[in-house]
Coordinates of C-alpha atoms in Angstrom, one line a residue:
M13 CA -15.1 11.5 14.4
L14 CA -11.5 12.1 13.3
N15 CA -10.3 15.7 12.8
L16 CA -9.6 15.1 9.1
K17 CA -7.8 18.1 7.4
K18 CA -9.0 19.0 3.9
V19 CA -6.3 18.7 1.5
K20 CA -5.9 20.1 -2.0
I21 CA -5.9 17.2 -4.5
A22 CA -5.9 18.0 -8.3
G23 CA -6.4 21.7 -7.5
K24 CA -9.3 21.4 -5.1
L25 CA -9.9 21.2 -1.1
I26 CA -11.3 17.9 -0.4
D27 CA -11.5 15.3 2.3
P28 CA -8.2 13.6 2.3
I29 CA -9.4 10.1 1.0
I30 CA -8.9 8.7 -2.3
E31 CA -10.2 5.4 -4.0
G32 CA -7.2 3.5 -5.5
G33 CA -7.4 2.8 -9.2
K34 CA -8.3 -0.8 -9.4
G35 CA -7.9 -2.2 -13.0
V36 CA -9.2 -4.1 -15.0
A37 CA -12.8 -3.0 -14.7
L38 CA -13.0 -2.7 -10.9
S39 CA -12.7 1.0 -10.4
T40 CA -15.4 2.2 -12.6
G41 CA -17.3 5.3 -13.4
L42 CA -19.8 4.4 -10.7
T43 CA -17.4 3.8 -8.0
S44 CA -15.2 7.0 -8.5
G45 CA -18.1 9.2 -9.0
R46 CA -19.9 8.0 -5.7
F47 CA -16.4 8.6 -3.9
A48 CA -16.3 12.0 -5.4
A49 CA -19.9 12.8 -4.3
Q50 CA -18.7 12.4 -0.8
D51 CA -16.2 15.3 -1.1
C52 CA -13.3 12.8 -1.7
A53 CA -11.5 11.8 -4.9
G54 CA -12.7 8.8 -7.1
T55 CA -10.4 7.0 -9.3
F56 CA -11.5 5.0 -12.5
S57 CA -9.4 2.6 -14.1
A58 CA -8.4 3.5 -17.8
V59 CA -6.8 -0.1 -18.3
M60 CA -9.3 -2.0 -20.6
A61 CA -12.1 -0.1 -19.2
D62 CA -15.7 -1.3 -20.2
T63 CA -18.2 0.6 -22.3
Y64 CA -21.8 0.1 -21.3
D65 CA -25.2 -0.4 -22.7
E66 CA -28.3 1.8 -22.4
N67 CA -29.2 -0.1 -19.2
G68 CA -25.8 0.5 -17.7
N69 CA -24.6 -3.1 -18.1
P70 CA -20.9 -3.5 -19.2
N71 CA -19.8 -4.4 -22.4
P72 CA -16.3 -6.0 -22.1
A73 CA -14.1 -5.4 -24.8
I74 CA -14.2 -8.2 -27.5
I75 CA -11.0 -8.1 -29.9
K76 CA -11.8 -9.5 -33.3
G77 CA -8.5 -8.6 -35.4
D78 CA -6.8 -11.2 -37.2
T79 CA -3.1 -10.3 -36.6
P80 CA -1.5 -8.9 -33.4
K81 CA -1.0 -5.5 -34.7
E82 CA -4.8 -5.2 -35.8
R83 CA -6.0 -6.5 -32.5
H84 CA -3.7 -4.1 -30.6
K85 CA -5.2 -1.2 -32.8
E86 CA -8.5 -2.4 -32.0
L87 CA -7.8 -2.7 -28.1
V88 CA -6.5 0.8 -28.1
R89 CA -9.6 2.3 -29.7
L90 CA -11.7 0.3 -27.3
S91 CA -9.6 1.5 -24.2
I92 CA -10.3 4.9 -25.4
E93 CA -14.0 4.6 -25.7
G94 CA -14.1 2.8 -22.3
G95 CA -12.4 5.4 -20.5
V96 CA -14.6 8.2 -22.0
A97 CA -17.7 6.1 -20.9
N98 CA -16.4 5.8 -17.3
A99 CA -15.3 9.6 -17.1
E100 CA -18.8 10.6 -18.1
I101 CA -20.5 8.4 -15.8
A102 CA -18.1 9.4 -12.8
Y103 CA -18.7 13.2 -13.6
K104 CA -22.6 12.7 -13.6
E105 CA -22.4 10.8 -10.2
S106 CA -20.0 13.2 -8.7
Q107 CA -22.8 15.9 -8.6
G108 CA -19.9 18.5 -9.0
K109 CA -18.2 17.4 -5.9
G110 CA -14.9 16.2 -5.2
R111 CA -12.3 15.3 -7.8
I112 CA -12.3 12.6 -10.6
L113 CA -8.9 10.9 -11.2
M114 CA -8.0 8.4 -14.2
N115 CA -5.7 5.9 -13.5
I116 CA -3.7 3.8 -15.9
L117 CA -0.4 1.6 -15.8
W118 CA 2.4 3.2 -17.9
G119 CA 3.3 -0.1 -18.9
V120 CA 0.4 -0.8 -21.1
S121 CA 0.9 -0.5 -24.8
N122 CA 0.5 3.0 -26.3
S123 CA -0.5 4.4 -22.8
R124 CA 0.2 7.9 -24.1
E125 CA -2.2 7.5 -27.0
I126 CA -4.8 6.1 -24.6
L127 CA -4.4 8.8 -22.1
E128 CA -4.5 11.6 -24.7
G129 CA -7.4 10.0 -26.5
I130 CA -9.6 10.0 -23.4
L131 CA -8.6 13.4 -22.0
E132 CA -9.3 14.9 -25.6
R133 CA -12.9 13.3 -25.6
A134 CA -13.6 13.9 -22.2
K135 CA -12.6 17.5 -21.5
G136 CA -13.9 19.1 -18.2
K137 CA -14.8 15.7 -16.8
I138 CA -11.3 14.5 -15.5
H139 CA -9.3 16.5 -13.1
G140 CA -6.4 14.4 -12.5
I141 CA -4.5 11.3 -13.8
S142 CA -2.5 8.8 -11.7
V143 CA 0.1 6.5 -13.3
G144 CA 2.1 3.7 -12.0
A145 CA 3.9 0.5 -13.1
G146 CA 6.6 2.3 -14.8
M147 CA 8.4 5.5 -15.0
P148 CA 6.2 7.9 -16.7
Y149 CA 8.6 10.7 -17.7
Q150 CA 6.1 12.2 -20.1
L151 CA 3.3 12.4 -17.6
G152 CA 3.7 16.1 -16.6
E153 CA 3.8 17.0 -20.4
I154 CA 0.6 15.2 -21.1
A155 CA -1.3 16.7 -18.1
A156 CA -0.1 20.3 -19.1
K157 CA -1.2 19.8 -22.5
F158 CA -4.6 19.0 -21.2
K159 CA -4.6 21.3 -18.3
V160 CA -5.4 18.4 -15.8
H161 CA -3.4 17.6 -12.7
Y162 CA -1.1 14.5 -12.3
Q163 CA -0.2 12.3 -9.4
P164 CA 2.6 9.8 -10.2
I165 CA 2.8 6.6 -8.2
V166 CA 6.2 6.0 -6.7
S167 CA 7.5 3.5 -4.1
S168 CA 10.6 5.5 -3.1
A169 CA 12.0 9.1 -2.8
R170 CA 14.5 7.7 -5.5
A171 CA 11.8 7.1 -8.0
F172 CA 10.3 10.4 -7.6
R173 CA 13.6 12.3 -7.8
A174 CA 14.4 10.6 -11.2
L175 CA 10.8 11.7 -12.6
W176 CA 11.4 15.1 -11.1
S177 CA 14.8 15.7 -12.8
R178 CA 13.7 14.2 -16.1
G179 CA 10.4 16.2 -16.8
F180 CA 8.4 16.8 -13.8
E181 CA 10.3 20.1 -12.7
K182 CA 9.1 21.6 -16.0
T183 CA 5.4 21.0 -15.3
Q184 CA 5.3 21.3 -11.5
E185 CA 2.4 23.7 -11.6
W186 CA 0.1 20.6 -12.6
L187 CA 1.5 18.3 -10.0
G188 CA -1.5 17.6 -7.9
G189 CA 0.1 15.1 -5.6
V190 CA 2.6 12.3 -5.1
I191 CA 1.2 8.7 -4.3
Y192 CA 3.6 6.8 -2.2
E193 CA 2.5 3.1 -2.6
D194 CA 4.2 0.7 -0.2
P195 CA 5.6 -1.9 -2.6
W196 CA 5.5 -4.8 0.0
V197 CA 1.8 -4.6 0.9
A198 CA -0.1 -2.8 -2.0
G199 CA -2.2 -4.9 -4.4
G200 CA -1.5 -5.5 -8.0
H201 CA 1.9 -4.4 -9.6
N202 CA 4.4 -3.1 -7.1
G203 CA 7.4 -1.0 -7.5
I204 CA 10.0 -3.2 -5.7
S205 CA 13.4 -2.4 -7.3
G206 CA 16.6 -4.5 -7.8
A207 CA 18.0 -2.8 -4.7
E208 CA 15.2 -4.1 -2.4
D209 CA 14.6 -7.3 -0.8
P210 CA 10.8 -8.5 -1.5
K211 CA 10.9 -10.7 1.5
K212 CA 12.0 -7.8 3.9
R213 CA 9.6 -4.9 4.2
E214 CA 11.1 -1.5 5.0
S215 CA 9.5 1.3 7.1
A216 CA 6.8 3.0 5.2
Y217 CA 6.9 5.9 7.5
D218 CA 10.9 6.3 7.1
R219 CA 10.5 6.1 3.2
I220 CA 7.6 8.8 3.3
V221 CA 9.8 10.9 5.3
E222 CA 12.6 10.8 3.0
L223 CA 10.1 11.3 0.0
R224 CA 9.1 14.8 1.8
K225 CA 12.5 15.8 2.3
F226 CA 13.4 15.7 -1.1
M227 CA 9.8 17.3 -2.1
N228 CA 10.3 20.1 0.2
S229 CA 14.0 20.6 -1.0
V230 CA 12.5 21.4 -4.5
G231 CA 9.6 23.6 -3.3
L232 CA 6.9 21.0 -3.2
A233 CA 6.0 21.6 0.5
A234 CA 2.4 22.3 -0.5
V235 CA 2.1 19.2 -2.7
P236 CA 0.4 16.4 -0.7
I237 CA 1.8 12.9 -0.3
I238 CA -0.9 10.3 -0.8
I239 CA -0.3 7.2 1.1
A240 CA -1.3 4.0 -0.5
G241 CA -0.7 0.3 0.2
G242 CA -2.1 -1.4 3.1
I243 CA -4.3 1.3 4.3
W244 CA -7.5 0.0 6.2
T245 CA -8.6 2.5 8.8
L246 CA -7.8 6.2 9.1
S247 CA -7.6 5.7 12.9
E248 CA -4.3 3.6 12.2
C249 CA -2.9 6.6 10.4
T250 CA -2.9 9.2 12.9
Q251 CA 1.1 9.3 13.1
Y252 CA 0.9 10.7 9.5
M253 CA -1.6 13.6 10.3
N254 CA -0.6 17.0 11.3
N255 CA 3.1 15.7 11.4
P256 CA 5.7 18.3 10.0
E257 CA 8.0 15.4 9.0
V258 CA 5.1 14.2 6.6
G259 CA 3.7 17.5 5.8
E260 CA 0.4 17.7 3.7
V261 CA -1.0 14.0 3.4
A262 CA -3.9 12.3 2.2
F263 CA -4.9 8.4 2.0
Q264 CA -5.7 6.0 -0.9
L265 CA -7.6 2.9 -0.4
G266 CA -8.1 0.2 -3.0
T267 CA -8.9 -3.1 -1.3
R268 CA -11.3 -2.3 1.5
P269 CA -13.8 -0.4 -0.7
L270 CA -13.8 -3.5 -3.0
L271 CA -16.6 -4.9 -1.2
T272 CA -19.2 -1.9 -1.4
K273 CA -22.5 -2.3 -3.0
E274 CA -21.4 -0.2 -6.0
S275 CA -18.2 -2.3 -6.8
P276 CA -18.7 -4.7 -9.6
V277 CA -17.1 -7.8 -8.3
S278 CA -19.0 -11.0 -8.3
Q279 CA -20.7 -12.6 -5.2
A280 CA -18.1 -15.4 -5.2
W281 CA -15.5 -12.8 -5.1
R282 CA -17.1 -11.3 -2.3
E283 CA -17.1 -14.5 -0.4
K284 CA -13.5 -15.3 -1.3
M285 CA -12.5 -12.0 0.1
L286 CA -14.4 -12.5 3.3
S287 CA -12.8 -15.9 3.9
L288 CA -9.2 -14.8 3.6
K289 CA -6.7 -15.5 6.1
E290 CA -3.5 -13.6 7.0
G291 CA -0.7 -14.7 4.5
D292 CA -3.4 -15.6 1.8
I293 CA -2.0 -12.8 -0.6
K294 CA 1.3 -13.4 -2.1
L295 CA 4.0 -11.1 -3.5
Q296 CA 5.5 -12.8 -6.5
K297 CA 7.2 -12.1 -9.9
F298 CA 5.2 -14.0 -12.3
S299 CA 3.5 -11.0 -14.2
P300 CA 4.3 -10.8 -18.0
T301 CA 5.3 -7.2 -17.1
G302 CA 8.4 -8.4 -15.3
M303 CA 7.3 -6.6 -12.1
Y304 CA 6.4 -8.0 -8.6
S305 CA 2.8 -8.3 -7.9
S306 CA 0.4 -9.2 -5.3
A307 CA -2.5 -11.6 -5.7
I308 CA -4.7 -14.0 -3.9
D309 CA -3.1 -17.5 -3.5
N310 CA -5.7 -19.5 -5.6
E311 CA -5.4 -22.4 -8.0
F312 CA -4.1 -20.0 -10.8
V313 CA -1.3 -18.8 -8.9
R314 CA -0.3 -22.4 -7.4
N315 CA -0.5 -23.7 -11.1
L316 CA 1.8 -21.0 -12.1
N317 CA 4.4 -21.8 -9.4
A318 CA 4.4 -25.5 -10.0
R319 CA 4.9 -25.0 -13.7
K320 CA 8.0 -23.1 -12.7
E321 CA 9.3 -25.9 -10.4
R322 CA 8.7 -28.5 -13.4
Q323 CA 11.9 -26.9 -15.1
V324 CA 15.2 -28.3 -16.4
A325 CA 18.2 -26.3 -18.0
F326 CA 19.3 -27.6 -21.3
S327 CA 22.1 -26.9 -23.9
D328 CA 22.2 -27.1 -27.7
Q329 CA 25.4 -28.9 -27.7
A330 CA 26.8 -31.5 -25.1
N331 CA 29.2 -30.3 -22.4
E332 CA 30.5 -31.4 -18.9
T333 CA 27.2 -30.6 -17.1
N334 CA 24.6 -31.5 -19.8
D335 CA 25.6 -34.6 -21.4
Q336 CA 22.4 -36.6 -21.9
L337 CA 20.6 -36.3 -25.3
Y338 CA 17.0 -35.4 -25.1
V339 CA 15.1 -34.9 -28.1
L340 CA 12.3 -32.4 -28.4
P341 CA 8.8 -33.1 -30.2
S342 CA 10.1 -30.8 -33.0
G343 CA 12.9 -33.3 -33.7
K344 CA 15.5 -30.9 -32.2
N345 CA 18.5 -32.5 -30.3
T346 CA 19.1 -30.8 -27.0
Y347 CA 21.2 -32.0 -24.0
V348 CA 20.5 -32.1 -20.2
S349 CA 22.0 -33.5 -17.1
T350 CA 21.6 -36.9 -15.8
D351 CA 19.5 -35.6 -12.9
S352 CA 17.4 -33.5 -15.4
L353 CA 16.7 -36.5 -17.5
N354 CA 15.3 -38.4 -14.4
K355 CA 13.3 -35.5 -13.6
I356 CA 11.7 -35.3 -17.0
T357 CA 10.8 -39.1 -16.7
E358 CA 9.0 -38.1 -13.3
Y359 CA 7.2 -35.3 -15.1
A360 CA 6.1 -37.5 -17.9
N361 CA 4.7 -40.3 -15.5
A362 CA 2.8 -37.6 -13.9
G363 CA 1.2 -36.5 -17.2
F364 CA 3.5 -33.4 -17.7
N365 CA 5.0 -34.6 -20.7
V366 CA 5.2 -31.5 -23.1
P367 CA 8.4 -29.5 -23.0
L368 CA 8.1 -25.8 -23.5
P369 CA 11.2 -23.7 -24.1
T370 CA 12.0 -20.6 -22.2
P371 CA 14.2 -17.5 -22.8
D372 CA 16.6 -18.8 -20.1
S373 CA 17.6 -21.9 -21.9
T374 CA 15.4 -24.0 -19.7
L375 CA 12.4 -26.3 -20.5
V376 CA 9.2 -26.3 -18.5
F377 CA 6.8 -29.2 -18.6
E378 CA 3.1 -29.3 -18.9
T379 CA 0.3 -31.5 -19.9
P380 CA -0.8 -31.6 -23.5
G381 CA -4.0 -29.9 -23.0
Q382 CA -2.2 -27.0 -21.0
A383 CA 0.5 -26.6 -23.5
L384 CA -2.2 -26.3 -26.4
K385 CA -3.7 -23.5 -24.4
I386 CA -0.5 -21.7 -23.5
V387 CA 0.4 -21.7 -27.2
A388 CA -3.0 -20.6 -28.2
E389 CA -3.1 -17.5 -25.7
Q390 CA 0.3 -16.4 -27.1
K391 CA -0.8 -16.5 -30.5
S392 CA -4.0 -14.7 -29.9
C393 CA -2.0 -11.7 -28.0
V394 CA -4.0 -8.4 -28.3
G395 CA -0.7 -6.5 -27.3
C396 CA -2.1 -5.0 -24.0
L397 CA 1.4 -4.5 -22.5
A398 CA 4.2 -2.4 -24.0
G399 CA 6.5 -5.7 -23.7
C400 CA 4.9 -8.9 -22.8
K401 CA 7.2 -11.6 -21.5
F402 CA 4.5 -14.1 -22.1
S403 CA 3.5 -13.5 -25.7
G404 CA 6.8 -11.8 -26.9
W405 CA 4.7 -8.7 -27.9
C406 CA 6.3 -5.5 -28.2
E407 CA 4.9 -2.1 -29.3
R408 CA 8.6 -1.4 -30.8
D409 CA 9.5 -3.3 -33.8
D410 CA 13.2 -2.7 -33.0
I411 CA 13.0 -4.6 -29.8
K412 CA 12.5 -8.4 -29.8
I413 CA 11.2 -10.4 -26.7
E414 CA 11.2 -14.2 -26.5
P415 CA 7.9 -15.5 -25.2
D416 CA 8.1 -17.2 -21.9
P417 CA 5.6 -20.1 -21.0
R418 CA 6.4 -19.6 -17.3
S419 CA 4.1 -16.5 -17.3
F420 CA 0.5 -15.9 -18.5
C421 CA -1.9 -13.9 -20.7
I422 CA -2.7 -10.9 -18.2
Q423 CA -5.6 -9.4 -20.3
K424 CA -7.5 -12.6 -20.7
T425 CA -7.5 -13.6 -17.0
L426 CA -8.1 -10.1 -15.6
V427 CA -10.9 -9.4 -18.0
A428 CA -12.4 -12.9 -17.2
V429 CA -12.2 -12.5 -13.3
A430 CA -13.6 -8.9 -13.5
H431 CA -16.8 -10.2 -15.3
G432 CA -17.9 -13.2 -13.2
G433 CA -15.0 -15.6 -14.1
D434 CA -13.9 -18.4 -12.1
I435 CA -12.1 -17.0 -9.0
E436 CA -9.9 -20.0 -8.3
N437 CA -8.7 -20.3 -12.1
N438 CA -8.1 -16.8 -12.9
L439 CA -5.7 -14.1 -11.4
M440 CA -7.2 -12.1 -8.6
F441 CA -5.0 -9.0 -7.5
S442 CA -5.4 -8.0 -3.8
G443 CA -3.6 -5.9 -1.3
H444 CA -2.0 -7.8 1.7
S445 CA -4.6 -6.4 4.2
A446 CA -7.6 -8.1 2.5
Y447 CA -7.6 -10.9 5.3
R448 CA -9.1 -8.2 7.5
F449 CA -12.4 -8.3 5.8
A450 CA -13.1 -11.4 7.9
N451 CA -13.2 -9.6 10.9
D452 CA -14.3 -6.0 9.7
P453 CA -17.4 -4.9 11.5
L454 CA -18.4 -2.9 8.5
F455 CA -18.9 -6.1 6.4
A456 CA -20.2 -8.2 9.3
N457 CA -23.1 -10.5 9.1
G458 CA -23.4 -10.2 5.3
K459 CA -23.7 -6.5 5.3
V460 CA -22.8 -4.8 2.2
P461 CA -22.2 -1.1 2.6
T462 CA -22.8 1.8 -0.1
I463 CA -19.8 3.9 -0.7
E464 CA -21.4 6.7 1.2
E465 CA -21.9 4.5 4.1
F466 CA -18.4 3.2 3.8
L467 CA -16.9 6.6 3.7
T468 CA -19.1 8.0 6.6
E469 CA -17.7 5.4 8.9
L470 CA -14.2 5.8 7.5
K471 CA -14.3 9.4 8.4
K472 CA -15.0 8.5 11.9
G473 CA -12.1 6.2 12.1
A474 CA -13.8 2.9 11.6

């Protein structure tokens, strides 16, 4: 049994274990409540969260509005209802123990309205909010307004320093922890900046120590750093425990508890995770958010990468490089290079004969059926992101975004796979350590542990 030191998370001393917030609809009121019941912190996702029927079955959000703005307004309303439903379940399941946290991506459209809507209707049932995928400068202000704690998700000391100087310093009494998420190995959207090489992982320990040095310098020595991204067993984290360079510390796990009994993933998803090999999770920049993200390398991801490869540059007027006429289906004249014209012929012979323009003055080529699907999904946008590269949606009318067919509708695919959809032809976010399921004794021989069983073994070091 590890000698785990209790840590104050969101205002209460608990065991230093936190459930990672896995949206869409994977970290739920049930999973977070069961984590809290074991004197840990559970996190439910407020990103397009489900509501539930009288039998506890999920009701995925169905958006019916005729226009993007109508659909977006409906999505915000349903997101608030889903968040409240999950908060109530989590609070009941926790039995008054542990902490209940709510997670949301700052990059979702009207994230502040969603957060405040849930917090207003679920008062006393949520102890803290964790936010990533963006720079949530107003997070401390929101937390202070509702008297809950907040845990920003950052990937560097530099990011936290910016948040501190632009708002958090004024609301430090509600800062319940700082989540350091390793951007090279964490699942989902990752915070790799333009100054960092996505192919060259930097030392997590060194980056955490740098974060602690800054936190200590501004009087935050008592505030825990919550280490996330790549955490599998606590016996592998002893270098962070009782270490003055790191200080108060807790650990967040998102991927490993994904296969517990309470997790809503499908049987096909479970089997996929158990069969993964090292390297099967890829870090790529295909998300409509514009951020890097980590996902399982399945047919969906391979098709996206292949689409980007079927790409040529074009010009509106002939020049020294692009001197070959290519007429778009619309009848518009464009000009490409001789080499590109040859590639276009090769694409057409293989069935990829529909050109789709990108914001970068290139054309990508798809089959007629896939091209129709892309255009249809762009037109049916529900405005889930503050700014979407795929559909061109933006919550601000004064900003225009050119739609990019090299991306995809993230709302559609994440909702589908979270509710039993095809695991090969939908996006499956995952942390890079997921290949370890194949040899994990906690999941051997078809065993599916409960969250209680999982946490009992985790606390022993398993």
